Amino acid sequence: MSNKTVELIAPLSGLFVPIEAVPDPVFSQKMVGDGVSIDPTSNVLLAPAAGKITQLASTFHALTLTTADGLQVLLHIGLDTVMLKGQGFRPLVKEGDTVALGQPLIEFDEAVITAAGKSSMTEIVIANGDIVTNLQAARGFAHAGKTVALTVTLAVASAAAEPAAAPSGNLSDPIRVPNPTGLHARPAAVVANLAKTFNSDVKLVRGSEEANAKSVVGIMGLEVQNNDEIRVKATGVDAAGAIKALVDLIRSGSGEDCGAAAAPATAPKPVAVPRPAPKAHSDDPNTLLGVSASPGLAVGQIFQVRQEVIEVREAGDNPQLERRRLEEALKEARQQLEGLKSEISDASKAEIFSAHQELLADPELLDLALSAISAGKSAPFAWKQAFTAYADKLSKLKNELLAGRANDIRDVGRRVLRLLTGVKEAALEVPDNAILIAEELTPSDTASLDRNKVLGFATTGGGATSHVAILARSLNIPAICGIEEAVLELANGTNVILDGTKGSLRKNPSEAEILDIRTRQAMLAKKREEELAAAGQPAVTKDGVHIEVVANIGGLEDAQQSVALGGEGVGLLRSEFLYLERTDAPTEEEQTKIYGDIAKALGTERTLVIRTLDVGGDKPLPYLPMPAEENPFLGVRGIRLCLAAPEILRTQVRGILRAAPFSKLHIMFPMIASLEEVRDARKIVAEEKAALGVTADVKVGIMVEVPSTAVMSEIFAREVDFFSIGTNDLTQYTLAMDRGHPKLAKQADALHPGVLRLIAMTVKGAHAHGKWVGVCGGIASDPLAVPVLLGIGVDELSVSVPAIPAIKAMVRKLNKADCQKLATEVLQMGTVAEVRARLSSLVD
């Protein structure tokens, strides 16, 4: 073994900066590799050595040059400049080009970079440090094309030695998966989405099996379950960074709330989740049993749904033409799914179709289809073969949750196949009062059901965790999954009672049974109709106290629906819907439009409270690198994260402030625990307001989610305009119980006397300074809690959109003076059971 020294010349003029001093942990912590940075005075990036351009970022801000010695040199112009999406960069070479030392590679406009609030500091990093035995970085001033920037010593095998084996890739330490249901579709999509941001080949390894980490299907195919031990393996220019980022993401729950990050290494490995037991059979010949997928009762007539068979031609035309056909069909399918997402008011349910969009870009699925096309098959045949094979693979998995996702792949697959073949999806002509019966319904089928005609459905496949079941619950459609196959033999028009709560379908019901069900339904419907009819009336108690009933929303459609249901404004706009499920931060222009549209939907007479970005260790953002946290709920989240990344906060504040002319605008900061946080955040608002010339009276308030804030409410009230109590987080922090913990969740009750006392303390402190208090947590929508909240003195209830009419109706039935007496009584109680028993006596 001998050594060889390679000199890399400065690609720009400017001041050398040690890599450790770069204000970005991805570089300073050498996640990508070791090297040096230049604060440039020139604007044309030159080749630091002769070699080949082996990678050029699609945004043109970075490239990798590989020298004849195999040294991989990453040149990265600026920090966070990927956010510019190519603006301000002009590539002078393309991927695959061979370049000479000093040859111009990329021209960039520093004015564009700095105007966007980004640094132009440029990094020269050795990505494959495993072949480097020594690296010396230059100091002082660099002259482009002349000054040596890095002196690198390479280990070179002697001629007599056996050739070294190609590196098998870097492998992480074992990680225990914290997700209660393992890496199912949603966390798999989050992991794949992050993996795709890296150029390296990235794998997840489980025992002797491994899967492409950029493939949702591949990840699900590993059948990783809760507490399973896996590793991340990566090979390529940014392998170290890929491993670090994915390990952190997986430990944090891959976008899901999983409580503690990862189980201890010594934790016992659980038994694999079994396939469901054989379907239950009823002794009653008129009753068929299944699994409850969505609660509720429905009385109607059977309507059988059969899936059409799409015929395809095996032989293809020119492979290039067939590939283009597939690409066009995939593009149109993405647009269709975007339309479906916009029709789902619940943002969390709309994410199901985001996962479908991820499947359309799944590399393993596409590779399988493209390989068949290259072998002479038609695009429809290749695609049908590919998605069918993957769906069959998933359906055979032991984990019921993952097996259920085969239906999602078939749904996506058939959508593209119809586009490829020109077969129009037959309109489902459903009669009135229909109870749909099918082997399977897809998420697309379910989302498009006509709720005026479809009263419920039952399928022989699927389960309570399927995406179809999730959508049914969000649409309030009673449903059963996994029902006995005999249901497929029932004739159309057969009278049945579907009990989604019990998971039973009763055929040939008696008149008495039908009458009983219809009576119960009629009572509930009448009450709902009365509430809807009076939804426009203000929520004023019998003794004349007005309580503002507003909405918790996650987007424009929610805002529009809240107005239609009598909402008096928005008490909580969860702005994180703009930030999640994407690889880059939303631009100021995107945010300005969204906030403006929502404000216009509400109008100038209604309040709009926008909560600034509330993410952190428990809800990671792939474009904002963060270290793994042992307890993310006590880590860098909410306002702590935004103050640590002030440009994200400033961009959001500017977007929010531009909505000021269209509604009564309020800005609210989450997870406030100290006065310093309030002052720092308010200073940013004041600076941006002055810079934009906004003169409107924009109110600034805080979330009360931390016990210290409730205790100090009287002091905080001197510095803010309002409080909104987030009872979900306040409860878990007060009781030291994770509200998502499978064993403790039921005990993490917001009606605990300790939580109620903190609410009362907050109200007292706010009212002492004439400030109002709202509640935007879950108990605001709970009829049981409304009387005690009014008695404590809460001024506003911010509730889920569908609950607006019911909560307003309840307020109108109450007397504020009686509620105050009730609150005095309840606040002296010592247990949740006592509180609930007393409140239950007041609610119909």
mmCIF file of N, CA and C in Angstrom, residues 288 302 304 306 436-439 458-460 483-491 496 505:
data_model
loop_
_atom_site.group_PDB
_atom_site.id
_atom_site.type_symbol
_atom_site.label_atom_id
_atom_site.label_comp_id
_atom_site.label_asym_id
_atom_site.label_seq_id
_atom_site.Cartn_x
_atom_site.Cartn_y
_atom_site.Cartn_z
ATOM 1 N N LEU A 288 -74.745 -11.498 9.408
ATOM 2 C CA LEU A 288 -73.390 -11.720 8.929
ATOM 3 C C LEU A 288 -72.461 -10.802 9.714
ATOM 4 N N ILE A 302 -79.438 -3.771 -0.407
ATOM 5 C CA ILE A 302 -78.156 -4.240 -0.953
ATOM 6 C C ILE A 302 -77.956 -3.765 -2.386
ATOM 7 N N GLN A 304 -74.757 -4.612 -5.073
ATOM 8 C CA GLN A 304 -73.474 -5.279 -5.271
ATOM 9 C C GLN A 304 -72.604 -4.481 -6.262
ATOM 10 N N ARG A 306 -69.302 -4.649 -8.619
ATOM 11 C CA ARG A 306 -68.349 -5.565 -9.266
ATOM 12 C C ARG A 306 -67.284 -4.750 -10.000
ATOM 13 N N LEU A 436 -73.753 -0.622 -0.057
ATOM 14 C CA LEU A 436 -72.846 -1.203 -1.048
ATOM 15 C C LEU A 436 -72.172 -2.456 -0.503
ATOM 16 N N ILE A 437 -72.043 -3.461 -1.352
ATOM 17 C CA ILE A 437 -71.354 -4.708 -1.014
ATOM 18 C C ILE A 437 -70.284 -4.950 -2.072
ATOM 19 N N ALA A 438 -69.067 -5.265 -1.654
ATOM 20 C CA ALA A 438 -67.983 -5.503 -2.605
ATOM 21 C C ALA A 438 -66.918 -6.369 -1.959
ATOM 22 N N GLU A 439 -66.107 -7.012 -2.800
ATOM 23 C CA GLU A 439 -64.931 -7.694 -2.260
ATOM 24 C C GLU A 439 -63.971 -6.654 -1.701
ATOM 25 N N ALA A 458 -70.205 -2.612 3.049
ATOM 26 C CA ALA A 458 -69.523 -3.746 3.672
ATOM 27 C C ALA A 458 -68.661 -4.413 2.613
ATOM 28 N N THR A 459 -67.410 -4.761 2.995
ATOM 29 C CA THR A 459 -66.501 -5.439 2.075
ATOM 30 C C THR A 459 -65.970 -6.710 2.712
ATOM 31 N N THR A 460 -65.708 -7.703 1.887
ATOM 32 C CA THR A 460 -65.172 -8.961 2.415
ATOM 33 C C THR A 460 -63.687 -8.838 2.710
ATOM 34 N N ILE A 483 -66.140 -8.828 6.191
ATOM 35 C CA ILE A 483 -67.399 -9.523 6.482
ATOM 36 C C ILE A 483 -67.426 -10.877 5.772
ATOM 37 N N GLU A 484 -68.273 -11.773 6.237
ATOM 38 C CA GLU A 484 -68.375 -13.126 5.664
ATOM 39 C C GLU A 484 -68.669 -13.055 4.160
ATOM 40 N N GLU A 485 -68.038 -13.984 3.389
ATOM 41 C CA GLU A 485 -68.184 -13.976 1.928
ATOM 42 C C GLU A 485 -69.613 -14.199 1.470
ATOM 43 N N ALA A 486 -70.454 -14.766 2.337
ATOM 44 C CA ALA A 486 -71.852 -15.010 1.970
ATOM 45 C C ALA A 486 -72.569 -13.719 1.595
ATOM 46 N N VAL A 487 -72.021 -12.586 2.015
ATOM 47 C CA VAL A 487 -72.653 -11.311 1.698
ATOM 48 C C VAL A 487 -72.676 -11.061 0.196
ATOM 49 N N LEU A 488 -71.694 -11.663 -0.534
ATOM 50 C CA LEU A 488 -71.616 -11.462 -1.979
ATOM 51 C C LEU A 488 -72.756 -12.155 -2.720
ATOM 52 N N GLU A 489 -73.454 -13.037 -2.033
ATOM 53 C CA GLU A 489 -74.556 -13.789 -2.656
ATOM 54 C C GLU A 489 -75.903 -13.108 -2.451
ATOM 55 N N LEU A 490 -75.936 -12.048 -1.648
ATOM 56 C CA LEU A 490 -77.207 -11.368 -1.401
ATOM 57 C C LEU A 490 -77.668 -10.638 -2.657
ATOM 58 N N ALA A 491 -78.949 -10.759 -2.965
ATOM 59 C CA ALA A 491 -79.493 -10.145 -4.168
ATOM 60 C C ALA A 491 -79.643 -8.642 -3.999
ATOM 61 N N VAL A 496 -81.636 -4.650 4.522
ATOM 62 C CA VAL A 496 -80.654 -5.001 5.559
ATOM 63 C C VAL A 496 -80.516 -3.849 6.551
ATOM 64 N N LEU A 505 -74.193 -7.172 9.863
ATOM 65 C CA LEU A 505 -75.159 -6.874 8.812
ATOM 66 C C LEU A 505 -76.332 -7.832 8.993
#
